[in-house]
């Protein structure tokens, strides 16, 4: 659950929430996030799915960061029915991934050396360049928090602050990329084998989200068996499942007997099933490596569920 009660006579406001190294990183996150969001909304502009994703990512991260700083500063996080250490560690990792993606997408799709046509003009270009710089700084601010709060060897801490816990967030994020490619005309329904791969992605994603949710809510102690042992068993099964998908998906998508070994020349860029299949294959191997690394780390972690 929430953090322990503060001792009698302690100050109501916790200045360390904004003056400590982690607190400073969070204040910078608020400053850079607000600046980035404002530059894009005022003159930089955004369109399409990519622009909407960037604005949603920046807005979400700013809102949750403001909540974290407010709760830390007023010590109200002890009233919340969740494991505060797990929550802040999980959010910092998720925000790092979201902001890293936005810091790549926004310059890639919206920043150019040439001035856009009027009425936007060169002012819009300058605002977009400035937003791209602050988007990169925002990513660095969240990455610094992850580095500062990550569990060190031999340290007893909350699960989500361990390497295994942080990898769970990355695994779920990569799975979301796979799902995005699957729904983008990947033709996964043609064969039972590729449908099995989709089932693997879905099952592992749901199990990973369940592990994160149990940790954040502080309910890992009521499962009837040791949580760390349960995580190791699940991760081992996930490695086996992803290994099967890593073999099956490329065979049924790129082998000449079932699919196309090369990109069809008449395939329209942006709506080509072969491109989606390639994205799924690449990130299948990425997640397989993440689960293997997770299995290696999860066998030697020590954490306190209530932190």
XYZ file of C-alpha atoms in Angstrom:
307
model
C 0.000 0.000 0.000
C 1.063 3.582 0.491
C 4.198 4.699 2.225
C 4.538 4.574 5.983
C 3.079 7.331 8.149
C 5.340 10.317 8.756
C 6.679 10.644 12.309
C 4.861 13.099 14.610
C 6.148 16.647 14.418
C 7.562 16.336 10.886
C 6.942 19.183 8.442
C 3.810 18.984 6.327
C 5.730 20.011 3.189
C 8.655 17.914 2.011
C 11.222 20.252 0.423
C 13.364 17.285 -0.550
C 10.700 16.417 -3.137
C 12.005 19.305 -5.281
C 15.583 19.812 -4.016
C 16.939 16.252 -4.028
C 18.536 14.892 -7.233
C 15.378 12.943 -8.083
C 13.224 15.954 -7.181
C 15.321 18.220 -9.396
C 14.910 15.793 -12.288
C 11.131 15.857 -11.778
C 11.025 19.658 -11.716
C 12.993 19.699 -14.967
C 10.507 17.215 -16.422
C 7.685 19.630 -15.650
C 9.591 22.578 -17.116
C 10.673 20.795 -20.305
C 7.286 19.091 -20.744
C 5.344 22.324 -20.427
C 7.735 24.103 -22.781
C 7.574 21.371 -25.422
C 3.795 21.124 -25.264
C 3.387 24.911 -25.443
C 5.781 25.391 -28.371
C 3.938 22.799 -30.452
C 0.465 24.017 -29.487
C 1.275 27.715 -30.013
C 3.012 27.816 -33.401
C 4.786 24.540 -34.096
C 1.655 22.660 -35.043
C 0.968 18.954 -35.435
C -1.152 16.772 -37.701
C -1.962 13.129 -38.220
C -1.485 10.140 -35.981
C 2.174 10.912 -35.298
C 1.514 14.461 -34.109
C -1.434 13.375 -31.992
C 0.674 10.670 -30.358
C 3.433 13.156 -29.503
C 1.019 15.634 -27.944
C -0.782 12.870 -26.029
C 2.531 11.486 -24.730
C 3.775 14.892 -23.578
C 0.453 15.794 -22.014
C 0.126 12.476 -20.174
C 3.688 12.592 -18.845
C 3.314 16.201 -17.685
C 0.044 15.479 -15.876
C 1.342 12.417 -14.031
C 4.658 14.116 -13.205
C 2.755 17.062 -11.715
C 0.735 14.606 -9.615
C 3.907 12.845 -8.419
C 5.619 16.098 -7.440
C 2.485 17.394 -5.690
C 2.035 14.167 -3.705
C 5.720 14.031 -2.757
C 5.814 17.702 -1.760
C 2.680 17.501 0.403
C 3.397 13.948 1.673
C -0.078 12.879 0.533
C 1.245 9.815 -1.273
C 1.028 7.964 2.038
C -2.764 8.222 1.787
C -2.922 6.457 -1.565
C -3.764 2.771 -1.678
C -0.816 1.783 -3.840
C 2.891 1.048 -3.585
C 4.350 4.493 -4.188
C 7.886 3.267 -4.937
C 6.601 0.827 -7.543
C 4.291 3.435 -9.062
C 6.940 6.145 -9.494
C 9.523 3.676 -10.848
C 7.062 2.217 -13.357
C 5.867 5.627 -14.495
C 9.400 6.992 -14.909
C 10.304 4.076 -17.188
C 7.077 4.392 -19.181
C 7.545 8.161 -19.539
C 11.117 7.613 -20.730
C 9.896 5.310 -23.494
C 7.017 7.595 -24.501
C 9.185 10.705 -24.573
C 11.951 8.902 -26.459
C 9.433 7.883 -29.118
C 7.980 11.395 -29.334
C 11.477 12.922 -29.480
C 12.136 10.820 -32.581
C 8.743 11.094 -34.275
C 8.211 14.857 -34.017
C 11.476 15.943 -35.698
C 11.163 13.125 -38.220
C 7.683 14.142 -39.397
C 7.497 17.877 -38.700
C 10.962 19.461 -38.528
C 12.552 20.662 -41.779
C 15.275 23.126 -42.663
C 13.051 24.784 -45.220
C 10.311 27.151 -44.107
C 6.770 25.794 -44.593
C 4.428 27.800 -46.821
C 2.498 30.721 -45.443
C 0.655 31.409 -43.208
C 2.885 29.191 -41.035
C 6.144 30.466 -42.488
C 9.580 30.401 -40.884
C 8.148 31.075 -37.430
C 6.537 27.623 -37.450
C 9.864 26.051 -38.481
C 11.690 27.787 -35.624
C 9.062 26.698 -33.107
C 9.284 23.113 -34.358
C 13.082 23.122 -34.049
C 12.833 24.474 -30.499
C 10.163 21.892 -29.617
C 12.402 19.111 -30.948
C 15.281 20.285 -28.728
C 13.101 20.454 -25.610
C 11.565 17.066 -26.464
C 15.069 15.597 -26.350
C 15.774 17.326 -23.042
C 12.495 15.971 -21.664
C 13.522 12.431 -22.568
C 16.889 12.948 -20.839
C 15.176 14.241 -17.686
C 13.073 11.077 -17.390
C 16.060 8.870 -18.215
C 18.005 10.552 -15.401
C 15.205 9.755 -12.930
C 15.263 6.093 -13.991
C 19.034 6.013 -13.529
C 18.812 7.659 -10.093
C 16.032 5.436 -8.749
C 17.139 2.116 -10.277
C 18.033 -0.501 -7.698
C 21.752 -1.015 -7.164
C 23.350 -4.471 -6.651
C 22.610 -5.739 -3.146
C 20.039 -3.026 -2.476
C 16.629 -4.051 -1.104
C 13.985 -2.042 -2.933
C 10.586 -2.125 -4.644
C 10.210 -4.572 -7.530
C 9.584 -2.005 -10.275
C 12.877 -0.262 -9.437
C 14.843 -3.432 -10.230
C 16.141 -4.231 -13.694
C 13.527 -6.970 -13.977
C 10.727 -4.548 -13.086
C 11.952 -1.908 -15.544
C 12.213 -4.540 -18.262
C 8.538 -5.389 -17.709
C 7.615 -1.848 -18.792
C 9.821 -2.093 -21.876
C 8.337 -5.490 -22.784
C 4.793 -4.129 -22.581
C 5.796 -1.090 -24.654
C 7.388 -3.245 -27.356
C 4.273 -5.448 -27.377
C 2.174 -2.343 -28.085
C 4.384 -1.625 -31.111
C 3.802 -5.200 -32.288
C 0.032 -4.801 -31.879
C 0.138 -1.553 -33.848
C 1.875 -3.311 -36.718
C -0.489 -6.298 -36.530
C -3.623 -4.206 -36.952
C -2.009 -2.268 -39.813
C -2.876 -4.796 -42.527
C -0.366 -7.460 -41.459
C -2.627 -10.305 -42.723
C -1.973 -12.373 -39.623
C -5.274 -14.211 -40.064
C -4.178 -16.136 -43.147
C -2.606 -19.031 -41.231
C -3.249 -20.721 -37.914
C 0.478 -20.449 -37.197
C 0.485 -16.648 -37.399
C -2.663 -16.554 -35.272
C -0.723 -18.553 -32.678
C 1.929 -15.821 -32.720
C -0.736 -13.191 -32.050
C -1.982 -15.299 -29.138
C 1.580 -15.432 -27.783
C 1.961 -11.652 -28.002
C -1.404 -11.109 -26.319
C -0.895 -13.640 -23.526
C 2.578 -12.369 -22.619
C 1.403 -8.755 -22.758
C -1.533 -9.405 -20.433
C 0.637 -11.357 -17.991
C 3.257 -8.594 -17.980
C 0.629 -5.917 -17.361
C -0.780 -8.050 -14.542
C 2.655 -8.265 -12.886
C 3.083 -4.491 -13.130
C -0.445 -3.831 -11.832
C -0.018 -6.162 -8.856
C 3.269 -4.480 -7.984
C 1.904 -0.952 -8.281
C -1.211 -1.793 -6.251
C 0.901 -3.481 -3.567
C -0.920 -6.817 -3.784
C 2.065 -9.069 -4.467
C 2.057 -10.436 -0.922
C -1.428 -11.962 -1.146
C -0.915 -14.359 -4.060
C -0.412 -17.478 -1.934
C 3.104 -18.089 -3.290
C 6.332 -16.056 -3.388
C 5.975 -13.306 -5.978
C 9.594 -13.425 -7.093
C 9.344 -17.160 -7.774
C 6.104 -16.652 -9.691
C 7.772 -13.968 -11.815
C 10.679 -16.289 -12.675
C 8.311 -19.086 -13.757
C 6.212 -16.720 -15.869
C 9.300 -15.173 -17.492
C 10.648 -18.631 -18.371
C 7.331 -19.523 -20.027
C 7.334 -16.182 -21.872
C 10.808 -16.941 -23.248
C 9.578 -20.286 -24.591
C 6.449 -18.725 -26.104
C 8.356 -15.885 -27.760
C 10.935 -18.354 -29.031
C 8.174 -20.229 -30.847
C 6.832 -16.971 -32.311
C 10.346 -15.919 -33.356
C 10.570 -19.090 -35.437
C 7.007 -19.322 -36.751
C 6.328 -15.703 -37.750
C 9.256 -15.260 -40.191
C 8.622 -18.657 -41.777
C 4.959 -17.988 -42.525
C 5.553 -14.390 -43.644
C 8.839 -14.475 -45.587
C 9.304 -18.059 -46.759
C 8.436 -18.343 -50.511
C 6.032 -21.206 -49.758
C 3.804 -19.010 -47.536
C 4.709 -15.369 -48.096
C 7.034 -12.903 -49.793
C 10.795 -13.133 -49.096
C 11.286 -9.622 -50.517
C 9.224 -6.473 -50.453
C 6.818 -6.477 -53.436
C 7.734 -3.678 -55.876
C 4.089 -2.605 -56.239
C 3.571 -2.312 -52.458
C 2.470 1.205 -51.510
C 4.664 2.768 -48.835
C 2.671 3.369 -45.669
C 0.078 0.669 -46.367
C 2.167 -2.370 -47.265
C 1.441 -5.645 -45.451
C 5.071 -6.744 -45.948
C 6.303 -3.707 -44.001
C 3.980 -4.516 -41.093
C 5.117 -8.137 -41.098
C 8.759 -7.005 -41.006
C 8.078 -4.690 -38.048
C 6.393 -7.546 -36.175
C 9.335 -9.871 -36.899
C 11.939 -7.336 -35.723
C 10.175 -6.481 -32.486
C 9.433 -10.151 -31.815
C 13.180 -10.708 -31.601
C 13.589 -7.535 -29.546
C 11.061 -8.749 -26.994
C 12.585 -12.225 -26.973
C 15.928 -10.702 -25.990
C 14.208 -8.581 -23.348
C 12.541 -11.632 -21.802
C 15.833 -13.550 -21.820
C 17.543 -10.644 -20.037
C 14.595 -10.440 -17.642
C 14.927 -14.144 -16.838
C 18.613 -13.702 -16.075
C 17.989 -10.762 -13.716
C 14.775 -11.971 -12.074
C 16.506 -14.991 -10.509
C 18.658 -12.827 -8.234
C 16.490 -9.847 -7.258
C 15.512 -8.936 -3.717
C 12.690 -6.478 -3.206
C 10.159 -5.315 -0.633
C 6.571 -5.412 -2.023
C 5.262 -2.615 0.223
C 7.877 0.015 -0.724
